[in-house]
Tab-separated table of C-alpha atoms in Angstrom:
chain	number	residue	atom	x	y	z
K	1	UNK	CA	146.759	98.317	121.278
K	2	UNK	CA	149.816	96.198	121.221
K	3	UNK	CA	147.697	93.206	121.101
K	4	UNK	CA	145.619	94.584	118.162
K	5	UNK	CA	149.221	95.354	116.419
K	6	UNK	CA	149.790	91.601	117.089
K	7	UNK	CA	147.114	90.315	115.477
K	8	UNK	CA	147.472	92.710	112.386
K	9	UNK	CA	150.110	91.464	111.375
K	10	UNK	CA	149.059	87.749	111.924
K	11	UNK	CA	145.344	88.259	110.459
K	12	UNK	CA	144.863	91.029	108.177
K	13	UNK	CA	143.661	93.831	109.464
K	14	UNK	CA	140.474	93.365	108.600
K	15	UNK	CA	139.429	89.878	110.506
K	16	UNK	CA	141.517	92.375	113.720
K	17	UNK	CA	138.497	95.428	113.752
K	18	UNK	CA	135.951	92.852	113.102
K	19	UNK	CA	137.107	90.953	116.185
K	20	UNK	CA	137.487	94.408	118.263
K	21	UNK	CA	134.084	95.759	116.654
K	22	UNK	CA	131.555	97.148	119.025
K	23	UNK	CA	128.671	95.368	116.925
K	24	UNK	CA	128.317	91.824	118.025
K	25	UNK	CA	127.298	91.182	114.669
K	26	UNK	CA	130.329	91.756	113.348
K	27	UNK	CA	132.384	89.735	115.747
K	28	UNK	CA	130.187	87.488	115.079
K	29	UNK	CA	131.954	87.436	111.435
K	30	UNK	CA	135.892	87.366	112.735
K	31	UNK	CA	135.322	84.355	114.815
K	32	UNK	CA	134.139	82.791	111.053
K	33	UNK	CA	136.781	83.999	109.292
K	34	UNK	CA	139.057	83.059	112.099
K	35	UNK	CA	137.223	79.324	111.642
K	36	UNK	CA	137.971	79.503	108.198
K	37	UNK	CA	141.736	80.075	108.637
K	38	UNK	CA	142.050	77.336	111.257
K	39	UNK	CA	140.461	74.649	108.670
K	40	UNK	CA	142.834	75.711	106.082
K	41	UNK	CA	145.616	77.491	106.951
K	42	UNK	CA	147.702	80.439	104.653
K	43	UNK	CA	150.877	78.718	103.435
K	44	UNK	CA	152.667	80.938	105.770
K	45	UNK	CA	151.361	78.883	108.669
K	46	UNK	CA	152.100	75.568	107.542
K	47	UNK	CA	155.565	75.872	108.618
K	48	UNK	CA	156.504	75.326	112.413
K	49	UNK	CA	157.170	78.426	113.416
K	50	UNK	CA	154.004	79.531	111.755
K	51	UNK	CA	151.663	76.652	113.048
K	52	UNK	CA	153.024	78.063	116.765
K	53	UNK	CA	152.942	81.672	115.938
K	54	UNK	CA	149.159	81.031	114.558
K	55	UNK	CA	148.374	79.432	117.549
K	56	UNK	CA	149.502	82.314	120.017
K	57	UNK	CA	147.231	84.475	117.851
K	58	UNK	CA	144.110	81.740	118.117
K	59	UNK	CA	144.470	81.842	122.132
K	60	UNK	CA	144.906	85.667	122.041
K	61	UNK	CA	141.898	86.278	120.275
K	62	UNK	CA	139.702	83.613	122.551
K	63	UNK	CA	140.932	84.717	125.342
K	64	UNK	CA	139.326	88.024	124.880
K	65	UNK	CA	136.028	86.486	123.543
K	66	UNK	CA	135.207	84.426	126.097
K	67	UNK	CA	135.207	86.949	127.884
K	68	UNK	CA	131.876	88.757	126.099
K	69	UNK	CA	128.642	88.562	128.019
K	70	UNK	CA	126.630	88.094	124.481
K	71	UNK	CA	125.889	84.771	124.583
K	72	UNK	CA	125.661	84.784	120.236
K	73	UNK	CA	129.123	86.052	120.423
K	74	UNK	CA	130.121	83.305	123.194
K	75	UNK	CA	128.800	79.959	121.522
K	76	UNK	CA	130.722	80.856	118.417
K	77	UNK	CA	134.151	81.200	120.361
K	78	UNK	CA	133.784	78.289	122.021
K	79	UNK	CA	133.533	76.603	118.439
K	80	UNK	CA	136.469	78.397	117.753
K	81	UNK	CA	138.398	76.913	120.699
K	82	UNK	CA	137.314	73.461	119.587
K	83	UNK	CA	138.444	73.785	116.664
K	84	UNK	CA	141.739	75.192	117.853
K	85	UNK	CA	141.945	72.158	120.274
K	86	UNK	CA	141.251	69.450	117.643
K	87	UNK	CA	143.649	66.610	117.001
K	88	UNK	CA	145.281	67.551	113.837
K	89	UNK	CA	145.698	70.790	115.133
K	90	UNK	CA	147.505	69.255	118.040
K	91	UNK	CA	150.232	67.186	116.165
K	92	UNK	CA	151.412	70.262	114.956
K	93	UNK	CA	152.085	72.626	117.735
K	94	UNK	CA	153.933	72.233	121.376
K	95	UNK	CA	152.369	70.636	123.898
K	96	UNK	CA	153.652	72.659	126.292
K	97	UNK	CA	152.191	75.944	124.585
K	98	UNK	CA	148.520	74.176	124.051
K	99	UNK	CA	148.761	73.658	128.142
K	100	UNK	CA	149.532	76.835	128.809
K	101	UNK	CA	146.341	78.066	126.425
K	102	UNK	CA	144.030	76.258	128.347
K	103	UNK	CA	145.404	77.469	131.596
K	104	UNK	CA	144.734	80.894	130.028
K	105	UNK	CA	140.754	80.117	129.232
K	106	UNK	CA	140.115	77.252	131.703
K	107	UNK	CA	139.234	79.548	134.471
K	108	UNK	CA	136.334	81.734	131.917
K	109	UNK	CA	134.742	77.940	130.629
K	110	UNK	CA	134.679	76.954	134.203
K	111	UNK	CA	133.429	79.798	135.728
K	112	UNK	CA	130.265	79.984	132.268
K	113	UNK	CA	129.771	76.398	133.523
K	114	UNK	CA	127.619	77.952	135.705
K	115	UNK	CA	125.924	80.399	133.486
K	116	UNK	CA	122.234	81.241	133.892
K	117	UNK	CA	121.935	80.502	130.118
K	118	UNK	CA	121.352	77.239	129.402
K	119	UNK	CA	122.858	76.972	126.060
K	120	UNK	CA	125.839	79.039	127.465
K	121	UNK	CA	125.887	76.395	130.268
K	122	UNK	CA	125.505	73.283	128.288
K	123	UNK	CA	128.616	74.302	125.481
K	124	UNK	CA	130.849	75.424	128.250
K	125	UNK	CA	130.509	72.018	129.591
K	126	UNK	CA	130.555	69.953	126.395
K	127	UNK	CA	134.121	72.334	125.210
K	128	UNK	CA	135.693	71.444	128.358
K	129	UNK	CA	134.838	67.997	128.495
K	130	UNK	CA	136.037	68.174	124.345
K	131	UNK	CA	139.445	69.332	125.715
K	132	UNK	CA	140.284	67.203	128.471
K	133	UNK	CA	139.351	64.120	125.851
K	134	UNK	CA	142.829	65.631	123.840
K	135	UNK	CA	145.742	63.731	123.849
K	136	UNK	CA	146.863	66.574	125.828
K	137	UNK	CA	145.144	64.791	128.895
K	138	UNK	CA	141.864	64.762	131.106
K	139	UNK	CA	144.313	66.277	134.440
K	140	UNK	CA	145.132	69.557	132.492
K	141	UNK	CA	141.458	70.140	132.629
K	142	UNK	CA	139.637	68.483	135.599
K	143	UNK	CA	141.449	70.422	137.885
K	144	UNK	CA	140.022	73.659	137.508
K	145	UNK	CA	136.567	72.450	138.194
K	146	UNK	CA	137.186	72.341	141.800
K	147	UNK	CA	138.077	75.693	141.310
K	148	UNK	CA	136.610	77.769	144.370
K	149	UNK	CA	132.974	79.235	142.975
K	150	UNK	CA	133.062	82.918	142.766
K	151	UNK	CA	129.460	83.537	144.307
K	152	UNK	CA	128.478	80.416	146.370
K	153	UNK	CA	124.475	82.347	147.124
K	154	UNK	CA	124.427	81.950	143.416
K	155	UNK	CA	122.035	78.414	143.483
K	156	UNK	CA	122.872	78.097	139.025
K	157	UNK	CA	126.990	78.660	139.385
K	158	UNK	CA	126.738	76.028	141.925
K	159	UNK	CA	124.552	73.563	140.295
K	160	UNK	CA	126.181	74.250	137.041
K	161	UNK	CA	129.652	73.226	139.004
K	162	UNK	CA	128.369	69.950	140.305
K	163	UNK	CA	126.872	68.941	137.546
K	164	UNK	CA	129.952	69.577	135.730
K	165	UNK	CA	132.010	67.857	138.297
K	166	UNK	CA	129.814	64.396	138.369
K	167	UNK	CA	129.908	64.683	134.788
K	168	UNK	CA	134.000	64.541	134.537
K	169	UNK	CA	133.865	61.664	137.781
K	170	UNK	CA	131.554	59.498	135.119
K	171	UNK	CA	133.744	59.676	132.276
K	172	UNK	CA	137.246	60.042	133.732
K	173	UNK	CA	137.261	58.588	137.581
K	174	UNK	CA	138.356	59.525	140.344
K	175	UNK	CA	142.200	60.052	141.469
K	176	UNK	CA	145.039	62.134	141.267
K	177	UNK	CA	145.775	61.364	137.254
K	178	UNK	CA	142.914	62.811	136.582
K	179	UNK	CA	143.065	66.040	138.406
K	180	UNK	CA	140.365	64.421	140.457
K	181	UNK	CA	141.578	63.443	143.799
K	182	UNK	CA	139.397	62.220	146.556
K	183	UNK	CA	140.544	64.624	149.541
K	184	UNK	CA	140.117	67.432	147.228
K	185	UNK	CA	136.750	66.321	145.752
K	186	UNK	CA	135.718	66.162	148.982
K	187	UNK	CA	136.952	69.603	150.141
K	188	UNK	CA	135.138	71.076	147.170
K	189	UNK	CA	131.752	69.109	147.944
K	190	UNK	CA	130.913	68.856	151.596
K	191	UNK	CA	130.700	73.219	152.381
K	192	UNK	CA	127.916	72.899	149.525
K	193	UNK	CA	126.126	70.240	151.630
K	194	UNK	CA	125.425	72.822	153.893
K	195	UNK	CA	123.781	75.836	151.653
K	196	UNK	CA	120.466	76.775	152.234
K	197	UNK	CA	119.171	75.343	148.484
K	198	UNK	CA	117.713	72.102	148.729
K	199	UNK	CA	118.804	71.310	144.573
K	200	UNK	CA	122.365	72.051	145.553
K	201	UNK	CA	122.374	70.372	149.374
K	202	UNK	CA	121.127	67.393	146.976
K	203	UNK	CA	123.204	67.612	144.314
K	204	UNK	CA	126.302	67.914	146.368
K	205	UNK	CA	125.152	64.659	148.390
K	206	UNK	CA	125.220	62.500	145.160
K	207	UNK	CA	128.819	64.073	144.412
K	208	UNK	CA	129.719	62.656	147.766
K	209	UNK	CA	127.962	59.658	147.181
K	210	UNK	CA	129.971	59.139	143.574
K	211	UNK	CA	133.370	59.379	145.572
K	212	UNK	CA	132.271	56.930	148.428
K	213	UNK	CA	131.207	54.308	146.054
K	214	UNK	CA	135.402	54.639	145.049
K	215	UNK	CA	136.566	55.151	148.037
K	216	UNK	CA	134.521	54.825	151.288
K	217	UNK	CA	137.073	54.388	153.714
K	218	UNK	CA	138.896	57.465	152.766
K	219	UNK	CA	135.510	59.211	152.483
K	220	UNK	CA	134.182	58.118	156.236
K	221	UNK	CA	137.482	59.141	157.418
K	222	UNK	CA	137.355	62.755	155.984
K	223	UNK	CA	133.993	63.467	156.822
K	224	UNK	CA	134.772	62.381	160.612
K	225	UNK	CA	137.991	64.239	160.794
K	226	UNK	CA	137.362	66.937	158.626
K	227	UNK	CA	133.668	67.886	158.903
K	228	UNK	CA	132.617	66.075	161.632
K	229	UNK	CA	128.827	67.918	161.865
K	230	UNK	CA	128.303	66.296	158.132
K	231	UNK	CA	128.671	62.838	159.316
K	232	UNK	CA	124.651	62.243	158.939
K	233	UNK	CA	125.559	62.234	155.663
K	234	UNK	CA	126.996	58.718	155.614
K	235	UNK	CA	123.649	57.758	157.355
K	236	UNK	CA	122.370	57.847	153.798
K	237	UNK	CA	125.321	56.712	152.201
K	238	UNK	CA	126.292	53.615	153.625
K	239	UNK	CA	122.407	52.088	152.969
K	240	UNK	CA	122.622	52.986	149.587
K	241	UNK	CA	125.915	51.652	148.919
K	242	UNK	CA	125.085	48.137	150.048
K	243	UNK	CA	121.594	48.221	148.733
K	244	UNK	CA	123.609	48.796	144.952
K	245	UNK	CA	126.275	46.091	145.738
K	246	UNK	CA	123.513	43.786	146.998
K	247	UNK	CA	121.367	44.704	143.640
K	248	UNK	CA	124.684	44.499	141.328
K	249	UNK	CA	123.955	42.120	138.506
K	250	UNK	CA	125.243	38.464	138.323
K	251	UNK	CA	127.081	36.468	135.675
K	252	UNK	CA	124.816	34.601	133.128
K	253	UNK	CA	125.989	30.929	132.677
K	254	UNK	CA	127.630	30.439	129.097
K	255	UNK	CA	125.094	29.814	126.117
K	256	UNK	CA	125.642	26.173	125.188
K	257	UNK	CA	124.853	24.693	121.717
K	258	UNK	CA	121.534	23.417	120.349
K	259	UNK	CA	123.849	20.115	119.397
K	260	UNK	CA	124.987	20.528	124.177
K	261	UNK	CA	122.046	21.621	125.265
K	262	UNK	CA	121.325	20.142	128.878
K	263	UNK	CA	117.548	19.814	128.821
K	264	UNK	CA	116.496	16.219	127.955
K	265	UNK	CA	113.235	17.308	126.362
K	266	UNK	CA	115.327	19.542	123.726
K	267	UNK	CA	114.655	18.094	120.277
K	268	UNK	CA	118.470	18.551	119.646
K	269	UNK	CA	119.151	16.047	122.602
K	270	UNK	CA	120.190	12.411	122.090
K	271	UNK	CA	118.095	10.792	124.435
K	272	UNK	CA	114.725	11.939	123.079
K	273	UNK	CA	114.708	9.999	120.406
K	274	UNK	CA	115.713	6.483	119.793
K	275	UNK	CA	116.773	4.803	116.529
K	276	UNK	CA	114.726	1.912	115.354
K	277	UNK	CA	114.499	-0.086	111.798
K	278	UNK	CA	110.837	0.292	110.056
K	279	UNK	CA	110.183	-1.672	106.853
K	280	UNK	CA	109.578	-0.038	103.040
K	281	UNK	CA	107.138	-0.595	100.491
K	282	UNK	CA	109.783	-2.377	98.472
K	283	UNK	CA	110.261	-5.001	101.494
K	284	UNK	CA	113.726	-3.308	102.657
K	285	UNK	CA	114.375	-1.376	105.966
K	286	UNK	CA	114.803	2.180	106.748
K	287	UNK	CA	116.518	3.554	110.129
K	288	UNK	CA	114.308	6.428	111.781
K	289	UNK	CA	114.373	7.817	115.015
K	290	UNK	CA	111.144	7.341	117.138
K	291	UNK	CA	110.113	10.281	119.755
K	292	UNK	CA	110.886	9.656	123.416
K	293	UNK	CA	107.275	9.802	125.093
K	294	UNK	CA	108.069	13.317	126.835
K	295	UNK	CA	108.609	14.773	123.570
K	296	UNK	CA	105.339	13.384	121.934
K	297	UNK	CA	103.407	14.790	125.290
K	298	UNK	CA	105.211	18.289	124.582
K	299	UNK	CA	104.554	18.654	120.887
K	300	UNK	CA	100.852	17.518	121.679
K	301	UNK	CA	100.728	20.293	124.227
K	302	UNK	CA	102.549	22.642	121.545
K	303	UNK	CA	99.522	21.808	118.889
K	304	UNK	CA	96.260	21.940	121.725
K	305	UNK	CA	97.941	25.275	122.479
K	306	UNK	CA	98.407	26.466	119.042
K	307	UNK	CA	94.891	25.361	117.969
K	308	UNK	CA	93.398	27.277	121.311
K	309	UNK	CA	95.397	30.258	119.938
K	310	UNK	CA	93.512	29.854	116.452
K	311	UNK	CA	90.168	29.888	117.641
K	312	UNK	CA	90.220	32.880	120.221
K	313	UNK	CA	92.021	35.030	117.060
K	314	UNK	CA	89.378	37.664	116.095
K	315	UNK	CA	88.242	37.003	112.298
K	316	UNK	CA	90.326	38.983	109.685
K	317	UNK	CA	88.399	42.453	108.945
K	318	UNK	CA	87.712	43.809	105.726
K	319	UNK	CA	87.554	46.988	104.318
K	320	UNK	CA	86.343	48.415	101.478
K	321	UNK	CA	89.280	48.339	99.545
K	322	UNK	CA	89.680	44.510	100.025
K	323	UNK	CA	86.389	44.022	97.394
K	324	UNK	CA	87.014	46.831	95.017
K	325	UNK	CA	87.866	46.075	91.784
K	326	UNK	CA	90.988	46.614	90.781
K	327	UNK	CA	90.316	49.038	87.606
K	328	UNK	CA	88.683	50.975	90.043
K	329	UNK	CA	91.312	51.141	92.595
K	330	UNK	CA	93.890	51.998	89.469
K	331	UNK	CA	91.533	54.941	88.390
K	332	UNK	CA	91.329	56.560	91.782
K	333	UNK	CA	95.175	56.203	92.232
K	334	UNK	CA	95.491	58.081	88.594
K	335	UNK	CA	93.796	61.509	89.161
K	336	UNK	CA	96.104	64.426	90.392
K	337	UNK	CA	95.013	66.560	92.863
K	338	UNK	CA	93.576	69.845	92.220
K	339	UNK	CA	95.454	72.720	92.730
């Protein structure tokens, strides 16, 4: 109740019961109207202490709606909490209060990581991978998904979490700026190597593999020390690791110039031609440049093979618009279709 007389008297008491409404419908409708006041903001919340006060209220209010099983009702909070967490929205408030927002909700978008609805899944991840892209920075954020799982027999939570934690290792890296040390990577990873589901035994394999392509020193040296009944794991590791360094692409040489190319049979090159003197029709001389004889052999070969490519060329087909007249072809394209 004291939170409802809270928002009252920052919302209108109206957007309040439709956000408390037992309808999801309806809540449905404050998150929008919520929206609305985020994009443009009363007057009264333009000012600093309103832009802050405003944004205790946004938090308040998503805090509570994350928490709502209805997946309709979900999807449109998250929105919300983008919105909330955009850029301009940023610059004007704390950055010590939007921190302390997303330690508030982190821990509900982590957890629907793992949803068994895909479209709750797939947002969850995409809004926390929005906020740790803030200027507010990836470690606020990347932490929490090594959070502990809450139901490690649940096969979806689990794959949802590593799928969300390679996902973060991709774009941000690995290390202790991110929120994404190796050790603790690794502490999160290896006990899911050993669960009886074959997608998350695999899954959690290719997390380890991501940190031992960083760091495969430290990673041997956990895995002995730390779980030493896993070390079969870097059976499969270490092949694959040298296999991709083995396979990693080389360096092109530069492109040179048509005027520097290297080949002596280029037509750009020097030495295939040589200039000589030929007389005119009006007795004078004209300087031309004769082909060198490896150049003549390679056009000649260019022409045989063009000529070859002429005659095995099917014959053109015709239809029967190719021989009808053209008034014809002009009345046809004039009547309308019946209706």
């Amino acid at each position: 109740k004291q939170a409802d007389i809270y928002l009252e008297g920052l919302l209108g008491s109206r957007i309040t019961k439709q956000l408390r409404a037992t309808e999801w419908a309806t809540r449905v409708h404050g998150l929008e109207a919520l929206e609305a006041l985020i994009k443009a903001p009363p007057a009264d919340y333009k000012t600093t202490a309103g832009r802050v006060t405003f944004f205790k209220a946004c938090v308040t209010v998503l805090f509570r709606l994350l928490q709502d099983k209805i997946v309709p009702v979900f999807l449109p909070a998250l929105q919300v909490l983008r919105y909330a967490y955009s850029p301009t929205v940023l610059c004007s408030v704390p950055k010590e209060l939007a921190l302390e927002g997303i330690e508030l909700v982190a821990t509900q978008l982590i957890t629907r990581a793992g949803s068994s609805n895909i479209r709750a899944r797939e947002e969850s991840c995409a809004t926390i991978q929005h906020l740790a892209r803030t200027q507010l920075g990836a470690h606020a954020v990347c932490k929490h998904a090594l959070q502990p799982l809450p139901n490690r027999k649940s096969q979806t939570a689990a794959v949802g979490r590593i799928e969300l934690l390679r996902a973060l290792l991709s774009e941000f890296g690995l290390g202790d700026c991110w929120g994404l040390s190796a050790d603790q990577t690794l502490a999160f990873v290896l006990p899911l190597c050993e669960l009886a589901s074959d997608k998350v035994r695999s899954l959690a394999i290719l997390a380890v593999g991501d940190v031992y392509r960083v760091e495969p020193s430290l990673t041997c040296a956990f895995i002995t020390q730390q779980q030493p009944h896993l070390t079969h794991i870097l059976a499969k590791l270490e092949p694959a690791h040298k296999e991709a360094q083995a396979k990693s692409p080389r360096r092109l040489p530069p492109l040179r110039n048509s005027g520097q190319s290297a080949d002596p049979h280029h037509p750009s090159h020097e030495s295939s031609a040589s200039p000589v003197w030929i007389a005119t029709a009006d007795g004078g001389k004209k300087k031309t440049r004769t082909s060198s004889p490896d150049r003549q052999m390679h056009s000649t070969q260019r022409r045989r093979t063009d000529s070859q490519l002429g005659a095995e060329t099917p014959p053109p087909t015709h239809s029967l618009f190719d021989e009808m007249d053209e008034e014809i072809m002009e009345a046809i394209l004039s009547v309308e279709p019946m209706p």
